[in-house]
C-alpha positions as semicolon CSV with decimal commas, in nm:
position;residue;x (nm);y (nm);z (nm)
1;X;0,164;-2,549;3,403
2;X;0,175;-2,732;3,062
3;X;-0,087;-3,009;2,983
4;X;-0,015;-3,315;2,780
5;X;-0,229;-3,548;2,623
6;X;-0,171;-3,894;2,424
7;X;-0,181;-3,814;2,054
8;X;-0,114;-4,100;1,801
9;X;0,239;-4,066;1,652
10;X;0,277;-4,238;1,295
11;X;0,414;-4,580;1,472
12;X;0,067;-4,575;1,664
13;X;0,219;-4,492;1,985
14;X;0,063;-4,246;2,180
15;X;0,335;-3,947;2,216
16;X;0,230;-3,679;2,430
17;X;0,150;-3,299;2,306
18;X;0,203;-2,992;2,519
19;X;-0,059;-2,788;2,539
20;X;-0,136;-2,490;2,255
21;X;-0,216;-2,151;2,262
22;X;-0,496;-2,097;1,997
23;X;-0,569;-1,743;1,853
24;X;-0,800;-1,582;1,571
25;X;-0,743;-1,323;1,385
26;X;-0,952;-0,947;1,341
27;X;-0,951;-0,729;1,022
28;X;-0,782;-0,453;1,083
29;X;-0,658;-0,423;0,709
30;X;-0,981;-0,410;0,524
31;X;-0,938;-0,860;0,471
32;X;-1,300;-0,960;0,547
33;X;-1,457;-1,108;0,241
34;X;-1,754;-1,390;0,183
35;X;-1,604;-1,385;-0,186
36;X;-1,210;-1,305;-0,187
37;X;-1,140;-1,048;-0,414
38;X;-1,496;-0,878;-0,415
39;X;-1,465;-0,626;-0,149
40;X;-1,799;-0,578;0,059
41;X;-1,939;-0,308;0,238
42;X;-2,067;-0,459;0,556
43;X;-1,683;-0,642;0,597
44;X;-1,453;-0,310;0,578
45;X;-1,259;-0,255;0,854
46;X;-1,422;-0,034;1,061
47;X;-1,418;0,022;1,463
48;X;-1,777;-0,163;1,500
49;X;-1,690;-0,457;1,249
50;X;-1,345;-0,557;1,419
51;X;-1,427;-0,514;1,770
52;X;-1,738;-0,775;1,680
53;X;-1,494;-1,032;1,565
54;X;-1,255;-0,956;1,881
55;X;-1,562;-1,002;2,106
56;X;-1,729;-1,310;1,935
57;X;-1,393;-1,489;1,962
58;X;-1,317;-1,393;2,287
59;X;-1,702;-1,587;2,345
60;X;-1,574;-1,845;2,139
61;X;-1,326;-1,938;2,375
62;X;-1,021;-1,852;2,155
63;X;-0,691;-1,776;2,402
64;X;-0,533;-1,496;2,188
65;X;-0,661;-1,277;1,854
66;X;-0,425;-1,111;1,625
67;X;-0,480;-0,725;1,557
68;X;-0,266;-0,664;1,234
69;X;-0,084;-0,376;1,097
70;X;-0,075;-0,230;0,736
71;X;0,012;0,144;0,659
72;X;-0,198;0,150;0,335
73;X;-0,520;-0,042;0,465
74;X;-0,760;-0,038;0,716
75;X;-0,758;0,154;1,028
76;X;-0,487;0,189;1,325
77;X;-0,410;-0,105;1,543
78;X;-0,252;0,036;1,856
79;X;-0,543;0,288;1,862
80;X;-0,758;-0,012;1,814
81;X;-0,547;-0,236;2,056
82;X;-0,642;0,052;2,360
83;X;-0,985;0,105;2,271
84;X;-1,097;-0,258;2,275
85;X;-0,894;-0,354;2,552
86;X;-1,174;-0,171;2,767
87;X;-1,432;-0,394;2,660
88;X;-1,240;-0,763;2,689
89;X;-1,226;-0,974;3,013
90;X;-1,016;-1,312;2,948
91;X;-0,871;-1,301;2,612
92;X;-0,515;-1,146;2,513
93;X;-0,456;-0,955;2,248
94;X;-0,182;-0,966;1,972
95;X;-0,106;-0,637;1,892
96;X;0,076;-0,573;1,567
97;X;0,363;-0,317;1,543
98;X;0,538;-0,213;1,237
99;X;0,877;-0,099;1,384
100;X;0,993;0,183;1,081
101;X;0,677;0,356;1,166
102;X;0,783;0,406;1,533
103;X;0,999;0,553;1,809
104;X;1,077;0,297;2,040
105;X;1,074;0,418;2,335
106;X;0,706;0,604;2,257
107;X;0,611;0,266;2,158
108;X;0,729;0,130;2,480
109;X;0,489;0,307;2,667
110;X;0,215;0,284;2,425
111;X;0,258;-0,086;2,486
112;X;0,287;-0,106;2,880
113;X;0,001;0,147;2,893
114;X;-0,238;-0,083;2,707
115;X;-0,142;-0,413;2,883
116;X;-0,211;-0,201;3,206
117;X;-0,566;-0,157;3,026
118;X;-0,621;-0,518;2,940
119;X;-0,449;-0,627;3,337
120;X;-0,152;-0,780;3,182
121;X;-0,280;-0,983;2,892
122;X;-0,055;-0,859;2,543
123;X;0,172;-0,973;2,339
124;X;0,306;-0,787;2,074
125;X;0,375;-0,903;1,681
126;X;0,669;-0,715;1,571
127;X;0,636;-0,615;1,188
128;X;0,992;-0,550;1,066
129;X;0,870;-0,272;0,839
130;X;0,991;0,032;0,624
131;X;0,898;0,363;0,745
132;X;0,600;0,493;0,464
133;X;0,747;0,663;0,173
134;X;1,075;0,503;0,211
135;X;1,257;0,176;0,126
136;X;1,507;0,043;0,338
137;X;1,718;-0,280;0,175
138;X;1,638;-0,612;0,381
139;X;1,972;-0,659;0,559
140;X;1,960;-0,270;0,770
141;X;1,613;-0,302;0,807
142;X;1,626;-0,638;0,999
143;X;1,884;-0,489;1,143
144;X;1,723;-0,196;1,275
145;X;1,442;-0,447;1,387
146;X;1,677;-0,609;1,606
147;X;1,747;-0,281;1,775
148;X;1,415;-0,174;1,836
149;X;1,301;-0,551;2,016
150;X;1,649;-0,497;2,219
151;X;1,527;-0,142;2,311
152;X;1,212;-0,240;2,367
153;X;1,289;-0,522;2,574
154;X;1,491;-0,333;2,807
155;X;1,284;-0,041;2,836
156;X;0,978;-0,279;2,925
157;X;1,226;-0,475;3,146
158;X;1,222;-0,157;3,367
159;X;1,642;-0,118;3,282
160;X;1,780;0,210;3,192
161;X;1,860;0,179;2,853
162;X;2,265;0,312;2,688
163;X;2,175;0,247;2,340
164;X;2,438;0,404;2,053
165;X;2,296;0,146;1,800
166;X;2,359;0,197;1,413
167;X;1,979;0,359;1,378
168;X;1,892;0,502;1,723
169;X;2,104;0,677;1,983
170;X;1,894;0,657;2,278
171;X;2,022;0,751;2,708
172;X;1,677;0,708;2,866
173;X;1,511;0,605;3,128
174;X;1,261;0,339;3,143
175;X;0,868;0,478;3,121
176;X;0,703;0,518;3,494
177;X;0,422;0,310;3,356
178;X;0,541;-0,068;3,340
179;X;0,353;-0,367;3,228
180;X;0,149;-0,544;3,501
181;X;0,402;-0,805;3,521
182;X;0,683;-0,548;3,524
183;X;0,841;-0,709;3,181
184;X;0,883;-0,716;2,868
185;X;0,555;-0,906;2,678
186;X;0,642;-1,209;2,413
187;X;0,715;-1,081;2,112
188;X;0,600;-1,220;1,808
189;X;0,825;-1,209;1,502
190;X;0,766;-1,363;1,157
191;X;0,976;-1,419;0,823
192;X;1,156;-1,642;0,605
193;X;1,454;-1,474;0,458
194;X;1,818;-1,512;0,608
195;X;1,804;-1,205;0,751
196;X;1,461;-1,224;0,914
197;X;1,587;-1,580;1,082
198;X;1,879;-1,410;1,206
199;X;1,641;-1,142;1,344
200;X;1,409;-1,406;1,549
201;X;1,713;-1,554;1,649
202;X;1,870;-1,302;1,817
203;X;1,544;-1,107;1,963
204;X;1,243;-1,253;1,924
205;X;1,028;-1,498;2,136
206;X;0,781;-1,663;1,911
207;X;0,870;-1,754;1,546
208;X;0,584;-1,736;1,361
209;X;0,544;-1,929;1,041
210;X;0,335;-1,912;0,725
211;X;0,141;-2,221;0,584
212;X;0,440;-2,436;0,438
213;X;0,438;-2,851;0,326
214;X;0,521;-3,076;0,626
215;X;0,904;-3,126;0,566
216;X;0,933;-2,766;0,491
217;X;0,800;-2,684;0,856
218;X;1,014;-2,891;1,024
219;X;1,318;-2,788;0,866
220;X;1,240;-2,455;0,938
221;X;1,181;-2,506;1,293
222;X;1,503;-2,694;1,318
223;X;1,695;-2,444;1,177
224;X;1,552;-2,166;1,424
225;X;1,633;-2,371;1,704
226;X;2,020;-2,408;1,590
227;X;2,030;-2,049;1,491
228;X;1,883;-1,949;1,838
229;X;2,093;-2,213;2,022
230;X;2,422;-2,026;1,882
231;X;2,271;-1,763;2,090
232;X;2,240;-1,898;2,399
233;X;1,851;-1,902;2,330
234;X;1,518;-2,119;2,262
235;X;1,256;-1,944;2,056
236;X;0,878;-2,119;2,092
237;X;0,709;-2,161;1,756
238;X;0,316;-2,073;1,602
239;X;0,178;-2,144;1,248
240;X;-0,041;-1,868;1,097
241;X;-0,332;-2,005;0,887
242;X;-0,687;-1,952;0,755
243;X;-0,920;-2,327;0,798
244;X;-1,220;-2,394;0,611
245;X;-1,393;-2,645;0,847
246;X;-1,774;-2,781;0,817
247;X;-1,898;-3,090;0,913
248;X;-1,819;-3,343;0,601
249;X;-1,477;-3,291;0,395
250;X;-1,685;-3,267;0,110
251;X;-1,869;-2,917;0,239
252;X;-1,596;-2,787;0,332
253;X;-1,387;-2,819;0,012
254;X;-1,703;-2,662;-0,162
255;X;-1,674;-2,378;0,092
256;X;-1,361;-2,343;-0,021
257;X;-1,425;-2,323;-0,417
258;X;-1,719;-2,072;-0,310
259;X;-1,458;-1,804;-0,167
260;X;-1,299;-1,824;-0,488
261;X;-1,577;-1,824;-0,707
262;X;-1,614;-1,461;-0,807
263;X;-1,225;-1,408;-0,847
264;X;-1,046;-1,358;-1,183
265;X;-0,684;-1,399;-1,208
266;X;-0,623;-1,045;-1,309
267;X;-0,814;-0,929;-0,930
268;X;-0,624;-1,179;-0,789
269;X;-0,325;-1,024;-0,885
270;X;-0,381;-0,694;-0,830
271;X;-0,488;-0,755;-0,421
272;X;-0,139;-0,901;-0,439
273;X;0,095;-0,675;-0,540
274;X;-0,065;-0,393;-0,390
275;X;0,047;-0,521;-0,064
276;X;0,335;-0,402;0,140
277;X;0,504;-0,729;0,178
278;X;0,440;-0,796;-0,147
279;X;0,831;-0,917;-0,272
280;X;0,918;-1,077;0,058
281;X;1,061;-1,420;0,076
282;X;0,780;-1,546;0,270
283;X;0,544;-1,451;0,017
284;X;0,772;-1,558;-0,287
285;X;0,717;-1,907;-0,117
286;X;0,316;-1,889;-0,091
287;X;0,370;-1,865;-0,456
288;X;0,608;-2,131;-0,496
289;X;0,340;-2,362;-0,328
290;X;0,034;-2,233;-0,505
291;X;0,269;-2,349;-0,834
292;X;0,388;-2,651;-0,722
293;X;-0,031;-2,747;-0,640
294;X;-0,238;-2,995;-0,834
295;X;-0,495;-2,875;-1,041
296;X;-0,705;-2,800;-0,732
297;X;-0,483;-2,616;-0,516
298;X;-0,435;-2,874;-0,230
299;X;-0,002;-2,913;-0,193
300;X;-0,039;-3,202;0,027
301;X;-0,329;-3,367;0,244
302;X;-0,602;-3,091;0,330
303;X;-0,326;-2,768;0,250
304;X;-0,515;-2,565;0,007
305;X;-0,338;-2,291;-0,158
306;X;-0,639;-2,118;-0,339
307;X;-0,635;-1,869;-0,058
308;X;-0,358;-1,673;-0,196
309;X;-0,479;-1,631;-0,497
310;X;-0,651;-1,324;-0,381
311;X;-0,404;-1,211;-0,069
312;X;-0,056;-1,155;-0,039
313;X;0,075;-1,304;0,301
314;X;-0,079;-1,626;0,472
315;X;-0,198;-1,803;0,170
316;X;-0,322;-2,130;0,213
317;X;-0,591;-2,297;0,453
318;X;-0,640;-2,603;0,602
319;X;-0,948;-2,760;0,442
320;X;-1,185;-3,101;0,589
321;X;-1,403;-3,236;0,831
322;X;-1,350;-3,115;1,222
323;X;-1,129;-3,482;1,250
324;X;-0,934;-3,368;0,974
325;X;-0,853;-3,058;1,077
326;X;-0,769;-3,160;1,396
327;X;-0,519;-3,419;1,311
328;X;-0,330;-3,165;1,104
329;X;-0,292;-2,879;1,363
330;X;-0,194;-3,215;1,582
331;X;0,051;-3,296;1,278
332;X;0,181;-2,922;1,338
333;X;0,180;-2,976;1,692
334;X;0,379;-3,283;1,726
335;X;0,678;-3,118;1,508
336;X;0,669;-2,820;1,787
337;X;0,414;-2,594;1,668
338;X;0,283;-2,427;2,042
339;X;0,080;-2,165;1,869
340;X;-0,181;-2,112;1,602
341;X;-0,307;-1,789;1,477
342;X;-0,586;-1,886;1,292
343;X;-0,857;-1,713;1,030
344;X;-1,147;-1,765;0,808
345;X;-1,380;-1,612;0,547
346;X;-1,599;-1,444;0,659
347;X;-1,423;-1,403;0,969
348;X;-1,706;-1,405;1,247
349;X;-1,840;-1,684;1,054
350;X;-1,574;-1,910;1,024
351;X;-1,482;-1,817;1,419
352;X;-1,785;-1,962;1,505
353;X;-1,786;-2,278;1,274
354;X;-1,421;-2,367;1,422
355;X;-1,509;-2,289;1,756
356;X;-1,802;-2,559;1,757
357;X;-1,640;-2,786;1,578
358;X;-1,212;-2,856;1,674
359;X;-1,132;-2,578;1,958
360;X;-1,321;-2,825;2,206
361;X;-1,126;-3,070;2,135
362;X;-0,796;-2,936;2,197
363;X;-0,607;-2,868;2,501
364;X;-0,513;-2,491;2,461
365;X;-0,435;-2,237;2,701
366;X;-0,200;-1,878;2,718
367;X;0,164;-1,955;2,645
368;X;0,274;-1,750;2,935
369;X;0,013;-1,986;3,130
């Protein structure tokens, strides 16, 4: 059942904002730092490191945490995904998948398996990647992303599956092991380019954004809809983005300086294009913003950009006071925004610091609740 409660709208009406799912985010791809850019021992993604962030949140209160994916860094998530899904009790987990790495009907039961571990709490993010060591042009390879979520949909529906697709030709039989609830889980799917909107459109249930100006959201969201309408389908929206949150707007902007603070442009750039996703249209945009900044970083009220100057991907934050914060995932929110997948540096840290100070004050809750 959704909850709604009054939020002010800009006329000073109270308009009334469904409840969110709220997620955090573990390190799976060696991106824990206390100084960005200045790798540290103690932060390396490790099995001991990430399943202390995935525990402390799930203590936290935090609905959802995402386990990420990169071929190149850090350690293996659906490995990961099964081992700490022994040791959690309430929270789901967002398991990563980078499809060109995988045979989708393997994956299939790699996936029901572990939400039969966790008692039917995943969701999966589906990574439309190249297979390592190869490079696949954008327009097949969303294309052979939209294969694998139709394959993998129907396989996890419990359907035999007739597939003579362009990339796979599968006759099979759904795995004996289903998913607690006997379907498919939400999939996840993120990306900005034509080709990755047609994608979401046609397979995806959650569109997943990266930090963008106001207008720029809500454009985006209203062109998902339309594309997805076309379809015959509604897609439900989240915002991926780190915070920097501490008790006056003035500590937490120095926070923010302080991550940066022992990076040099030449690092900076470096972490970037070492990156698989490192020419993508989404990221081309986090550097459109970081350009477009003032002299400080900040693209519009409490957006601060400084974040991708030492990541590719997700690269700005949203910087103030627990009030200010709050109001701006509200803002998000109110344009449609039903799930955030948050992070922070260091990660347990900054966990803990939003935790105390905004998750109590918003309604949040599973979106399959």
């Amino acid at each position: 059942m959704t909850t709604l409660h009054p939020q002010p709208s800009a006329s000073g009406k109270q308009e009334q904002l469904p409840r969110c799912e709220v997620s955090w985010f573990s390190a799976l791809c060696d991106d824990d730092y206390e100084f960005l850019g200045q790798p540290d021992p103690r932060l390396l993604s490790s099995w001991e490191h990430c399943r202390d962030i995935v525990l402390a949140a799930e203590s936290a209160g935090f609905d959802n945490i995402l386990l990420p994916s990169g071929y190149a860094l850090g350690i293996d998530t659906t490995a990961f995904a099964a081992a700490i899904a022994t040791l959690v009790r309430r929270i789901r987990l967002l398991m990563a998948v980078r499809v060109g790495e995988s045979w989708p009907p393997q994956l299939a039961r790699q996936i029901a398996t572990i939400d039969r571990i966790l008692g039917g709490r995943l969701a999966v993010n589906i990574i439309s990647s190249d297979l390592p060591g190869e490079t696949l042009a954008s327009a097949p390879r969303y294309r052979r992303t939209i294969e694998a979520m139709h394959i993998l949909k129907t396989l996890l529906n419990g359907e035999a599956l007739d597939h003579q697709g362009e990339f796979w030709q599968l006759k099979v039989e759904p795995p004996r092991v289903t998913t607690v609830s006997g379907r498919a889980p939400q999939l996840y799917f993120g990306g900005l380019s034509e080709d990755a909107r047609e994608a979401a459109a046609e397979g995806a249930d959650v569109y997943l954004m990266w930090p963008d100006r106001m207008d720029a959201v809500a454009a985006t969201l209203d062109d998902l809809r339309a594309r997805a309408a076309r379809r015959g389908r509604t897609l439900r929206f989240g915002y991926r983005v780190h915070v920097v949150v501490r008790e006056t707007e003035a500590e937490a902007r120095t926070a923010a300086d302080r991550l940066l603070s022992h990076l040099d442009a030449a690092q900076g750039e470096a972490i970037r294009a070492r990156s698989l996703d490192a020419r993508s249209a989404g990221v081309r945009r986090q550097a459109e913003l970081r350009e477009a900044s003032a002299g400080d970083g900040y693209v519009e009220d409490h957006l601060w950009t400084g974040i991708g100057r030492a990541r590719s991907g997700c690269g700005a934050a949203i910087v103030g006071d627990p009030d200010q914060v709050l109001a701006k995932l509200n803002a998000y929110r109110a344009l449609g925004i039903e799930a955030f997948i948050l992070s922070g540096y260091p990660h347990a840290a900054e966990a803990d610091l939003f935790a105390r100070h905004v998750l109590p004050k918003l309604e949040h809750g599973s979106l399959t609740d």
